[in-house]
């Protein structure tokens, strides 16, 4: 047994660390640490810095501008980024559409689209979910009907994350109503400027705007925008879901959040006792850390297996389940540690006004917002179903 | 044994429920509570008119209620209707003022023409008043207050603030008129303030009323527990309805056992929360007041969060939206735990009070 990273991997970690120290703008990491919303400019700025270093598209091969990392290197990179409070990379172009085009796209699509993802010319969003199709994605109804060398698209997508910044959307659309519902779905790329496409904001529980709904009314989309074959969309979507997702457990975020908790616990006094010395908080924090450490090792074990080619859907399901539980537990602990000070939406107030430490000002809104972690990307119930189904497959 | 509400209580509950259903839908509420002045003077007047503030104190004190049961009946409806009007501060304030014989203010409060908030807690104080640091010093006929009060719920726009501060003889209570506050919006709606006092002029209501303060706070906690029970009941109803309506995989998601069992667990916890609140109501003013109140506040804090999280989760994306009423109930349920001592503070208070079974045996 060997729990250690190799010396090359350790050297790689040092390299990433040094890079982040020198290149991650402080304004950005401060915003991330305080749980504040990042602007489109913020996100693109960080993306450009990584792109310049050739580190933006962790999962892509070198030939297309990726760094050509191993799964372990990708893991190390993601973890270090989280530990340094780097802005999260919006996954839709980089980790979803990119891999899909690499596997199913034409060479022309790759040459045309991938560079525009890297240099930030295109911002992609994901159009899978519909009002009537969430967990049951195969029941989606948005229709794409072939008309000459166009598809005519009608329907509605929803929950489109950061669609307000996007100029492109990749969609699952229905191209056939015959056979099983899974069999009539296609993967289509749509320009959001296309006449007949309209985006409207949805406001989330804590007041923020990060999701949208998208309406299609007779939108004409070139047939060349189809990825893979017609009616192959379900295979493509499934490929993405089971595609090895290195950062799915989010241990880097959890480690970082735990660090923030400890800092806060050393600052906040309640009834003449530091939160850090309060046995109830100390015990709860210790228990969560135990789970986190176990998860970190579970993640590494699965990563080591993946290296040997044994990656499966159920590993990523289990990592997602536990990863979101741990992250949400830490968010809860953090909010709770603030006591009555957690109540204000103290965003705009400075340290001298309300008594909340600036870093902690968004603890409650962030907690509510992060309830999403166990809902999107396949809810935790659906992840359990996937694992259970696999267990009884034979 | 009789757990039913008396006729009077039932009438009070009904009229409040009717008022809120007719005048306080979720859009109206949200428009009122997320921006200055964080509540609606009109709604406030409406509530006073049906006698809500008066029901917080007894007839001798100028009201027409005053029992813990009166309070819990009202707050359960407040919770069900997700009313964010600053009633908690009024409850604790009017009880203290009535106890201290300030009939002039009490009368105005009952009529709805004056509003008070109670400033007890400080940035470093969560539950236990022994740790208060704010000081009061006599200055001729006046008093001067120094220190900082925080998380004063419902303080923005209040006419009077009742401020607790240390005196030479104990913990006193002081009246500050039209105070200058640092105010903010709460995540779950409503306004909250901090008060920075540097030799702030105040009127002394009592130089030592610690036990009255403790009673007012315990009554406030009972109110919060009852509010939570009302909010839980409504949120569980919403969840039950949603699971029954929402179709995925060609059938209502209520047909999935993975969700059914969780809904049932929520219901069981609601019954438990109702029971522990009843115990706190029944024990108010009796020997075990503090113990019962802390048991209730602890269980409510834990289960409020659980029911909130489960409801959001089982609604999926819809539960995450501002548009959906249930989301606001979910926020309120979590944030109730942050008021007047959370589940951890109250379990510590229970431990300090000693073993419950010893009390039984003695
Ligand atoms: C913040 C946020 C961002 C999102 N971003 C995107 C995006 O960018 N693009 C996109 O396409 N989608 C996005 N989504 C949509 C997301 O993937 C869906 O919300 C999710 O798949 C759940 O679907 P639903 O909301 O329709 O819930 P439903 O499917 O209606 O589920 C409701 C509840 O029932 C449970 N349930 C459903 N079926 C079963 C079952 N068979 N067994 C047991 N339990 C079950 C669910 O787990 C959930 O608890 C986002 C969602 C959120 C909240």
Short mmCIF file of N, CA and C in Angstrom, two decimals, chain A residues 6-168:
data_model
loop_
_atom_site.label_atom_id
_atom_site.label_comp_id
_atom_site.label_asym_id
_atom_site.label_seq_id
_atom_site.Cartn_x
_atom_site.Cartn_y
_atom_site.Cartn_z
N UNK A 6 3.62 10.20 -5.94
CA UNK A 6 5.00 9.99 -6.40
C UNK A 6 5.77 11.32 -6.31
N UNK A 7 7.09 11.23 -6.44
CA UNK A 7 7.85 12.48 -6.34
C UNK A 7 7.54 13.42 -7.50
N UNK A 8 7.22 12.83 -8.67
CA UNK A 8 6.82 13.69 -9.79
C UNK A 8 5.52 14.42 -9.47
N UNK A 9 4.60 13.66 -8.87
CA UNK A 9 3.31 14.27 -8.55
C UNK A 9 3.47 15.35 -7.49
N UNK A 10 4.37 15.09 -6.55
CA UNK A 10 4.61 16.12 -5.52
C UNK A 10 5.26 17.36 -6.14
N UNK A 11 6.15 17.12 -7.06
CA UNK A 11 6.80 18.26 -7.73
C UNK A 11 5.76 19.05 -8.53
N UNK A 12 4.83 18.30 -9.14
CA UNK A 12 3.77 18.96 -9.90
C UNK A 12 2.94 19.85 -8.97
N UNK A 13 2.63 19.32 -7.78
CA UNK A 13 1.85 20.10 -6.83
C UNK A 13 2.58 21.40 -6.47
N UNK A 14 3.88 21.29 -6.27
CA UNK A 14 4.66 22.50 -5.95
C UNK A 14 4.61 23.51 -7.09
N UNK A 15 4.67 22.97 -8.29
CA UNK A 15 4.64 23.84 -9.46
C UNK A 15 3.30 24.59 -9.54
N UNK A 16 2.21 23.84 -9.29
CA UNK A 16 0.89 24.46 -9.33
C UNK A 16 0.78 25.53 -8.25
N UNK A 17 1.27 25.18 -7.07
CA UNK A 17 1.23 26.11 -5.94
C UNK A 17 1.96 27.41 -6.26
N UNK A 18 3.14 27.26 -6.79
CA UNK A 18 3.96 28.43 -7.10
C UNK A 18 3.25 29.29 -8.15
N UNK A 19 2.67 28.61 -9.12
CA UNK A 19 1.96 29.33 -10.16
C UNK A 19 0.80 30.13 -9.57
N UNK A 20 0.03 29.47 -8.70
CA UNK A 20 -1.14 30.15 -8.13
C UNK A 20 -0.71 31.34 -7.28
N UNK A 21 0.36 31.14 -6.56
CA UNK A 21 0.85 32.22 -5.70
C UNK A 21 1.22 33.45 -6.53
N UNK A 22 1.84 33.21 -7.68
CA UNK A 22 2.31 34.32 -8.49
C UNK A 22 1.24 34.90 -9.41
N UNK A 23 0.26 34.08 -9.77
CA UNK A 23 -0.63 34.51 -10.85
C UNK A 23 -2.10 34.69 -10.50
N UNK A 24 -2.50 34.15 -9.35
CA UNK A 24 -3.92 34.30 -9.00
C UNK A 24 -4.13 35.69 -8.39
N UNK A 25 -4.90 36.56 -9.07
CA UNK A 25 -5.09 37.91 -8.54
C UNK A 25 -5.80 37.88 -7.18
N UNK A 26 -5.28 38.72 -6.26
CA UNK A 26 -5.82 38.71 -4.91
C UNK A 26 -7.29 39.11 -4.87
N UNK A 27 -7.67 40.08 -5.71
CA UNK A 27 -9.09 40.50 -5.69
C UNK A 27 -9.99 39.31 -5.96
N UNK A 28 -9.53 38.43 -6.84
CA UNK A 28 -10.37 37.29 -7.20
C UNK A 28 -10.44 36.28 -6.06
N UNK A 29 -9.29 35.94 -5.49
CA UNK A 29 -9.33 34.92 -4.43
C UNK A 29 -10.05 35.44 -3.20
N UNK A 30 -9.97 36.75 -2.96
CA UNK A 30 -10.70 37.30 -1.82
C UNK A 30 -12.21 37.17 -2.02
N UNK A 31 -12.64 37.47 -3.24
CA UNK A 31 -14.07 37.34 -3.55
C UNK A 31 -14.52 35.89 -3.36
N UNK A 32 -13.72 34.97 -3.87
CA UNK A 32 -14.09 33.55 -3.77
C UNK A 32 -14.15 33.14 -2.31
N UNK A 33 -13.14 33.57 -1.53
CA UNK A 33 -13.10 33.17 -0.12
C UNK A 33 -14.31 33.70 0.63
N UNK A 34 -14.80 34.88 0.25
CA UNK A 34 -15.95 35.45 0.94
C UNK A 34 -17.27 34.96 0.36
N UNK A 35 -17.20 34.04 -0.58
CA UNK A 35 -18.43 33.47 -1.14
C UNK A 35 -19.19 34.47 -2.00
N UNK A 36 -18.51 35.50 -2.49
CA UNK A 36 -19.20 36.51 -3.29
C UNK A 36 -19.36 36.07 -4.73
N UNK A 37 -20.35 36.67 -5.38
CA UNK A 37 -20.60 36.35 -6.77
C UNK A 37 -19.47 36.92 -7.63
N UNK A 38 -19.01 36.14 -8.60
CA UNK A 38 -17.97 36.63 -9.51
C UNK A 38 -18.64 37.14 -10.78
N UNK A 39 -18.11 38.24 -11.30
CA UNK A 39 -18.67 38.77 -12.54
C UNK A 39 -18.13 37.97 -13.73
N UNK A 40 -18.75 38.18 -14.87
CA UNK A 40 -18.28 37.52 -16.08
C UNK A 40 -16.81 37.90 -16.34
N UNK A 41 -16.50 39.18 -16.12
CA UNK A 41 -15.12 39.65 -16.34
C UNK A 41 -14.15 38.92 -15.42
N UNK A 42 -14.55 38.75 -14.15
CA UNK A 42 -13.70 38.03 -13.19
C UNK A 42 -13.39 36.63 -13.71
N UNK A 43 -14.44 35.94 -14.14
CA UNK A 43 -14.27 34.55 -14.56
C UNK A 43 -13.41 34.47 -15.82
N UNK A 44 -13.67 35.39 -16.75
CA UNK A 44 -12.89 35.36 -17.99
C UNK A 44 -11.43 35.74 -17.74
N UNK A 45 -11.23 36.63 -16.77
CA UNK A 45 -9.87 37.06 -16.46
C UNK A 45 -9.04 35.87 -15.97
N UNK A 46 -9.62 35.10 -15.08
CA UNK A 46 -8.91 33.93 -14.54
C UNK A 46 -8.68 32.89 -15.63
N UNK A 47 -9.71 32.74 -16.45
CA UNK A 47 -9.59 31.79 -17.55
C UNK A 47 -8.43 32.17 -18.47
N UNK A 48 -8.29 33.46 -18.74
CA UNK A 48 -7.22 33.92 -19.64
C UNK A 48 -5.84 33.65 -19.03
N UNK A 49 -5.75 33.85 -17.71
CA UNK A 49 -4.47 33.60 -17.04
C UNK A 49 -4.08 32.12 -17.17
N UNK A 50 -5.05 31.24 -16.96
CA UNK A 50 -4.77 29.81 -17.07
C UNK A 50 -4.47 29.42 -18.51
N UNK A 51 -5.21 30.03 -19.42
CA UNK A 51 -5.02 29.71 -20.84
C UNK A 51 -3.60 30.05 -21.28
N UNK A 52 -3.11 31.19 -20.79
CA UNK A 52 -1.78 31.61 -21.17
C UNK A 52 -0.73 30.58 -20.75
N UNK A 53 -1.00 29.95 -19.62
CA UNK A 53 -0.07 28.94 -19.09
C UNK A 53 -0.32 27.57 -19.73
N UNK A 54 -1.42 27.46 -20.49
CA UNK A 54 -1.75 26.18 -21.12
C UNK A 54 -2.43 25.21 -20.16
N UNK A 55 -3.01 25.73 -19.09
CA UNK A 55 -3.59 24.89 -18.05
C UNK A 55 -5.11 24.98 -17.96
N UNK A 56 -5.73 25.56 -18.96
CA UNK A 56 -7.16 25.83 -18.83
C UNK A 56 -8.02 24.58 -18.98
N UNK A 57 -7.73 23.80 -20.01
CA UNK A 57 -8.63 22.68 -20.31
C UNK A 57 -8.02 21.37 -19.82
N UNK A 58 -8.15 21.14 -18.52
CA UNK A 58 -7.44 20.04 -17.87
C UNK A 58 -7.69 18.68 -18.52
N UNK A 59 -8.88 18.50 -19.08
CA UNK A 59 -9.22 17.16 -19.57
C UNK A 59 -8.91 16.98 -21.06
N UNK A 60 -8.44 18.02 -21.71
CA UNK A 60 -8.22 17.90 -23.16
C UNK A 60 -6.80 17.43 -23.46
N UNK A 61 -6.65 16.73 -24.57
CA UNK A 61 -5.28 16.34 -24.97
C UNK A 61 -4.49 17.56 -25.46
N UNK A 62 -3.19 17.41 -25.47
CA UNK A 62 -2.32 18.53 -25.85
C UNK A 62 -2.61 19.06 -27.25
N UNK A 63 -2.92 18.12 -28.13
CA UNK A 63 -3.16 18.47 -29.52
C UNK A 63 -4.20 19.58 -29.68
N UNK A 64 -5.17 19.61 -28.75
CA UNK A 64 -6.23 20.62 -28.84
C UNK A 64 -6.06 21.74 -27.82
N UNK A 65 -4.89 21.81 -27.24
CA UNK A 65 -4.65 22.92 -26.33
C UNK A 65 -4.80 22.58 -24.86
N UNK A 66 -4.95 21.29 -24.56
CA UNK A 66 -4.99 20.88 -23.15
C UNK A 66 -3.59 20.64 -22.65
N UNK A 67 -3.44 20.46 -21.32
CA UNK A 67 -2.11 20.24 -20.77
C UNK A 67 -1.67 18.77 -20.83
N UNK A 68 -2.58 17.87 -21.19
CA UNK A 68 -2.24 16.46 -21.27
C UNK A 68 -1.95 15.82 -19.92
N UNK A 69 -2.72 16.22 -18.91
CA UNK A 69 -2.48 15.70 -17.56
C UNK A 69 -3.07 14.32 -17.35
N UNK A 70 -2.50 13.60 -16.40
CA UNK A 70 -3.10 12.34 -15.93
C UNK A 70 -4.24 12.68 -14.98
N UNK A 71 -5.03 11.66 -14.64
CA UNK A 71 -6.14 11.87 -13.73
C UNK A 71 -5.65 12.41 -12.39
N UNK A 72 -4.51 11.89 -11.92
CA UNK A 72 -3.97 12.34 -10.64
C UNK A 72 -3.54 13.81 -10.73
N UNK A 73 -2.91 14.16 -11.84
CA UNK A 73 -2.51 15.56 -11.99
C UNK A 73 -3.72 16.49 -12.04
N UNK A 74 -4.75 16.04 -12.71
CA UNK A 74 -5.96 16.86 -12.75
C UNK A 74 -6.53 17.05 -11.36
N UNK A 75 -6.49 15.98 -10.60
CA UNK A 75 -6.98 16.04 -9.23
C UNK A 75 -6.15 17.04 -8.41
N UNK A 76 -4.85 16.92 -8.52
CA UNK A 76 -3.97 17.80 -7.75
C UNK A 76 -4.22 19.26 -8.14
N UNK A 77 -4.36 19.49 -9.42
CA UNK A 77 -4.59 20.85 -9.88
C UNK A 77 -5.91 21.41 -9.32
N UNK A 78 -6.96 20.62 -9.41
CA UNK A 78 -8.27 21.08 -8.92
C UNK A 78 -8.22 21.35 -7.42
N UNK A 79 -7.55 20.45 -6.70
CA UNK A 79 -7.48 20.62 -5.26
C UNK A 79 -6.71 21.89 -4.89
N UNK A 80 -5.58 22.10 -5.55
CA UNK A 80 -4.78 23.30 -5.24
C UNK A 80 -5.55 24.58 -5.59
N UNK A 81 -6.27 24.55 -6.70
CA UNK A 81 -7.07 25.73 -7.07
C UNK A 81 -8.08 26.04 -5.98
N UNK A 82 -8.74 25.00 -5.48
CA UNK A 82 -9.72 25.22 -4.42
C UNK A 82 -9.04 25.73 -3.15
N UNK A 83 -7.90 25.15 -2.82
CA UNK A 83 -7.20 25.54 -1.60
C UNK A 83 -6.71 26.99 -1.66
N UNK A 84 -6.48 27.48 -2.88
CA UNK A 84 -6.04 28.87 -3.01
C UNK A 84 -7.20 29.80 -3.34
N UNK A 85 -8.42 29.29 -3.22
CA UNK A 85 -9.60 30.09 -3.54
C UNK A 85 -9.54 30.70 -4.93
N UNK A 86 -9.16 29.89 -5.88
CA UNK A 86 -9.22 30.33 -7.28
C UNK A 86 -10.68 30.29 -7.72
N UNK A 87 -11.06 31.17 -8.64
CA UNK A 87 -12.44 31.10 -9.14
C UNK A 87 -12.69 29.72 -9.75
N UNK A 88 -13.88 29.22 -9.56
CA UNK A 88 -14.15 27.90 -10.15
C UNK A 88 -14.26 28.08 -11.66
N UNK A 89 -13.86 27.06 -12.40
CA UNK A 89 -13.95 27.15 -13.86
C UNK A 89 -15.35 26.72 -14.27
N UNK A 90 -15.98 27.53 -15.09
CA UNK A 90 -17.31 27.18 -15.54
C UNK A 90 -17.18 25.96 -16.44
N UNK A 91 -17.85 24.86 -16.08
CA UNK A 91 -17.54 23.57 -16.68
C UNK A 91 -18.13 23.33 -18.06
N UNK A 92 -19.12 24.16 -18.44
CA UNK A 92 -19.91 23.76 -19.61
C UNK A 92 -19.11 23.62 -20.89
N UNK A 93 -18.27 24.60 -21.20
CA UNK A 93 -17.44 24.48 -22.39
C UNK A 93 -16.27 23.54 -22.14
N UNK A 94 -15.57 23.78 -21.03
CA UNK A 94 -14.30 23.09 -20.78
C UNK A 94 -14.46 21.61 -20.47
N UNK A 95 -15.38 21.29 -19.57
CA UNK A 95 -15.44 19.89 -19.10
C UNK A 95 -16.62 19.11 -19.64
N UNK A 96 -17.50 19.79 -20.37
CA UNK A 96 -18.64 19.05 -20.90
C UNK A 96 -18.61 19.03 -22.43
N UNK A 97 -18.78 20.21 -23.02
CA UNK A 97 -18.81 20.22 -24.48
C UNK A 97 -17.46 19.77 -25.06
N UNK A 98 -16.38 20.24 -24.45
CA UNK A 98 -15.04 19.87 -24.95
C UNK A 98 -14.90 18.36 -25.10
N UNK A 99 -15.01 17.63 -24.01
CA UNK A 99 -14.89 16.16 -24.10
C UNK A 99 -15.88 15.53 -25.08
N UNK A 100 -17.10 16.10 -25.16
CA UNK A 100 -18.09 15.55 -26.09
C UNK A 100 -17.61 15.70 -27.53
N UNK A 101 -17.11 16.89 -27.85
CA UNK A 101 -16.63 17.10 -29.22
C UNK A 101 -15.42 16.21 -29.51
N UNK A 102 -14.57 16.06 -28.50
CA UNK A 102 -13.38 15.23 -28.71
C UNK A 102 -13.76 13.80 -29.03
N UNK A 103 -14.85 13.35 -28.42
CA UNK A 103 -15.25 11.96 -28.62
C UNK A 103 -16.23 11.80 -29.78
N UNK A 104 -17.20 12.71 -29.90
CA UNK A 104 -18.26 12.51 -30.89
C UNK A 104 -18.27 13.54 -32.02
N UNK A 105 -17.55 14.65 -31.86
CA UNK A 105 -17.64 15.72 -32.85
C UNK A 105 -16.87 15.40 -34.12
N UNK A 106 -17.13 16.22 -35.15
CA UNK A 106 -16.31 16.09 -36.37
C UNK A 106 -15.04 16.88 -36.15
N UNK A 107 -14.03 16.59 -36.97
CA UNK A 107 -12.77 17.32 -36.86
C UNK A 107 -13.00 18.83 -37.07
N UNK A 108 -13.91 19.12 -37.98
CA UNK A 108 -14.23 20.51 -38.26
C UNK A 108 -14.82 21.21 -37.01
N UNK A 109 -15.75 20.50 -36.35
CA UNK A 109 -16.35 21.08 -35.13
C UNK A 109 -15.27 21.33 -34.08
N UNK A 110 -14.36 20.37 -33.95
CA UNK A 110 -13.29 20.54 -32.95
C UNK A 110 -12.43 21.75 -33.27
N UNK A 111 -12.00 21.83 -34.51
CA UNK A 111 -11.09 22.91 -34.91
C UNK A 111 -11.76 24.27 -34.79
N UNK A 112 -13.06 24.28 -35.01
CA UNK A 112 -13.75 25.56 -34.99
C UNK A 112 -14.12 25.97 -33.56
N UNK A 113 -14.60 25.01 -32.77
CA UNK A 113 -15.22 25.37 -31.49
C UNK A 113 -14.23 25.38 -30.32
N UNK A 114 -13.35 24.39 -30.27
CA UNK A 114 -12.48 24.27 -29.08
C UNK A 114 -11.62 25.52 -28.82
N UNK A 115 -10.97 26.06 -29.87
CA UNK A 115 -10.15 27.25 -29.59
C UNK A 115 -10.97 28.42 -29.04
N UNK A 116 -12.21 28.53 -29.49
CA UNK A 116 -13.05 29.65 -29.01
C UNK A 116 -13.48 29.45 -27.56
N UNK A 117 -13.50 28.21 -27.10
CA UNK A 117 -13.75 27.95 -25.67
C UNK A 117 -12.53 28.40 -24.88
N UNK A 118 -11.37 28.03 -25.39
CA UNK A 118 -10.12 28.34 -24.68
C UNK A 118 -9.89 29.85 -24.56
N UNK A 119 -10.09 30.58 -25.65
CA UNK A 119 -9.75 32.00 -25.58
C UNK A 119 -10.92 32.85 -25.08
N UNK A 120 -12.00 32.20 -24.68
CA UNK A 120 -13.11 32.94 -24.07
C UNK A 120 -14.03 33.62 -25.07
N UNK A 121 -13.84 33.37 -26.38
CA UNK A 121 -14.75 34.00 -27.35
C UNK A 121 -16.16 33.45 -27.20
N UNK A 122 -16.26 32.17 -26.83
CA UNK A 122 -17.59 31.59 -26.63
C UNK A 122 -17.79 31.21 -25.18
N UNK A 123 -18.97 31.50 -24.69
CA UNK A 123 -19.37 31.05 -23.36
C UNK A 123 -20.55 30.11 -23.57
N UNK A 124 -20.34 28.84 -23.24
CA UNK A 124 -21.38 27.84 -23.45
C UNK A 124 -22.22 27.65 -22.19
N UNK A 125 -23.49 27.34 -22.40
CA UNK A 125 -24.30 26.89 -21.27
C UNK A 125 -25.00 25.60 -21.66
N UNK A 126 -25.57 24.95 -20.64
CA UNK A 126 -26.06 23.60 -20.83
C UNK A 126 -27.58 23.55 -20.83
N UNK A 127 -28.17 23.11 -21.92
CA UNK A 127 -29.63 23.03 -22.02
C UNK A 127 -30.11 21.59 -22.02
N UNK A 128 -30.11 20.99 -20.86
CA UNK A 128 -30.64 19.63 -20.72
C UNK A 128 -32.04 19.68 -20.12
N UNK A 129 -32.11 20.23 -18.89
CA UNK A 129 -33.36 20.16 -18.12
C UNK A 129 -34.49 20.96 -18.77
N UNK A 130 -35.70 20.48 -18.53
CA UNK A 130 -36.91 21.19 -18.95
C UNK A 130 -37.87 21.19 -17.78
N UNK A 131 -38.90 22.05 -17.84
CA UNK A 131 -39.82 22.08 -16.70
C UNK A 131 -40.38 20.68 -16.36
N UNK A 132 -40.64 19.88 -17.38
CA UNK A 132 -41.20 18.55 -17.11
C UNK A 132 -40.16 17.44 -17.11
N UNK A 133 -38.91 17.79 -17.34
CA UNK A 133 -37.87 16.77 -17.44
C UNK A 133 -36.65 17.20 -16.62
N UNK A 134 -36.57 16.68 -15.41
CA UNK A 134 -35.43 16.99 -14.55
C UNK A 134 -34.66 15.71 -14.31
N UNK A 135 -35.07 14.98 -13.28
CA UNK A 135 -34.47 13.67 -13.03
C UNK A 135 -34.76 12.73 -14.20
N UNK A 136 -35.95 12.88 -14.74
CA UNK A 136 -36.36 12.04 -15.86
C UNK A 136 -36.05 12.76 -17.16
N UNK A 137 -34.77 12.87 -17.44
CA UNK A 137 -34.31 13.66 -18.57
C UNK A 137 -34.84 13.12 -19.91
N UNK A 138 -35.01 11.80 -19.95
CA UNK A 138 -35.42 11.20 -21.23
C UNK A 138 -36.81 11.64 -21.66
N UNK A 139 -37.57 12.24 -20.75
CA UNK A 139 -38.92 12.67 -21.14
C UNK A 139 -38.91 14.06 -21.77
N UNK A 140 -37.74 14.57 -22.10
CA UNK A 140 -37.69 15.94 -22.62
C UNK A 140 -38.48 16.10 -23.91
N UNK A 141 -39.02 17.30 -24.10
CA UNK A 141 -39.99 17.52 -25.16
C UNK A 141 -39.55 18.53 -26.21
N UNK A 142 -38.50 19.30 -25.95
CA UNK A 142 -38.08 20.30 -26.93
C UNK A 142 -37.82 19.61 -28.28
N UNK A 143 -38.55 20.05 -29.30
CA UNK A 143 -38.51 19.36 -30.58
C UNK A 143 -37.55 20.02 -31.55
N UNK A 144 -36.81 19.21 -32.30
CA UNK A 144 -36.00 19.75 -33.40
C UNK A 144 -36.42 18.98 -34.65
N UNK A 145 -37.04 19.69 -35.59
CA UNK A 145 -37.56 19.04 -36.79
C UNK A 145 -36.71 19.45 -37.98
N UNK A 146 -36.26 18.47 -38.72
CA UNK A 146 -35.38 18.75 -39.87
C UNK A 146 -36.16 19.43 -40.98
N UNK A 147 -35.59 20.53 -41.50
CA UNK A 147 -36.22 21.25 -42.60
C UNK A 147 -35.09 21.71 -43.52
N UNK A 148 -34.82 20.94 -44.58
CA UNK A 148 -33.68 21.23 -45.45
C UNK A 148 -32.39 21.06 -44.68
N UNK A 149 -31.52 22.07 -44.73
CA UNK A 149 -30.30 21.89 -43.94
C UNK A 149 -30.36 22.65 -42.60
N UNK A 150 -31.58 22.75 -42.07
CA UNK A 150 -31.76 23.32 -40.73
C UNK A 150 -32.60 22.40 -39.87
N UNK A 151 -32.48 22.59 -38.57
CA UNK A 151 -33.47 22.06 -37.63
C UNK A 151 -34.31 23.22 -37.15
N UNK A 152 -35.61 22.98 -37.02
CA UNK A 152 -36.48 24.00 -36.45
C UNK A 152 -36.80 23.58 -35.02
N UNK A 153 -36.38 24.43 -34.07
CA UNK A 153 -36.45 24.04 -32.65
C UNK A 153 -37.59 24.78 -31.95
N UNK A 154 -38.38 24.02 -31.20
CA UNK A 154 -39.47 24.56 -30.39
C UNK A 154 -39.49 23.90 -29.03
N UNK A 155 -39.63 24.70 -27.98
CA UNK A 155 -39.71 24.12 -26.64
C UNK A 155 -39.10 25.03 -25.60
N UNK A 156 -38.89 24.48 -24.43
CA UNK A 156 -38.35 25.28 -23.33
C UNK A 156 -37.33 24.49 -22.51
N UNK A 157 -36.21 25.13 -22.27
CA UNK A 157 -35.20 24.58 -21.36
C UNK A 157 -35.24 25.40 -20.08
N UNK A 158 -34.77 24.81 -18.99
CA UNK A 158 -34.76 25.59 -17.75
C UNK A 158 -33.54 25.27 -16.90
N UNK A 159 -33.35 26.06 -15.86
CA UNK A 159 -32.23 25.94 -14.93
C UNK A 159 -30.89 26.15 -15.62
N UNK A 160 -30.87 26.96 -16.67
CA UNK A 160 -29.64 27.14 -17.42
C UNK A 160 -28.65 28.00 -16.64
N UNK A 161 -27.66 27.35 -16.07
CA UNK A 161 -26.70 28.04 -15.21
C UNK A 161 -25.86 29.03 -16.00
N UNK A 162 -25.79 30.25 -15.49
CA UNK A 162 -24.99 31.35 -16.06
C UNK A 162 -25.31 31.61 -17.53
N UNK A 163 -26.50 31.23 -17.94
CA UNK A 163 -26.92 31.49 -19.32
C UNK A 163 -26.86 32.97 -19.66
N UNK A 164 -27.01 33.81 -18.63
CA UNK A 164 -26.97 35.26 -18.90
C UNK A 164 -25.63 35.73 -19.45
N UNK A 165 -24.57 34.95 -19.21
CA UNK A 165 -23.26 35.32 -19.76
C UNK A 165 -22.97 34.64 -21.10
N UNK A 166 -23.82 33.71 -21.46
CA UNK A 166 -23.48 32.82 -22.58
C UNK A 166 -23.90 33.38 -23.93
N UNK A 167 -23.20 32.95 -24.97
CA UNK A 167 -23.64 33.23 -26.33
C UNK A 167 -24.01 31.95 -27.08
N UNK A 168 -23.75 30.80 -26.43
CA UNK A 168 -24.06 29.51 -27.07
C UNK A 168 -24.65 28.55 -26.04
#
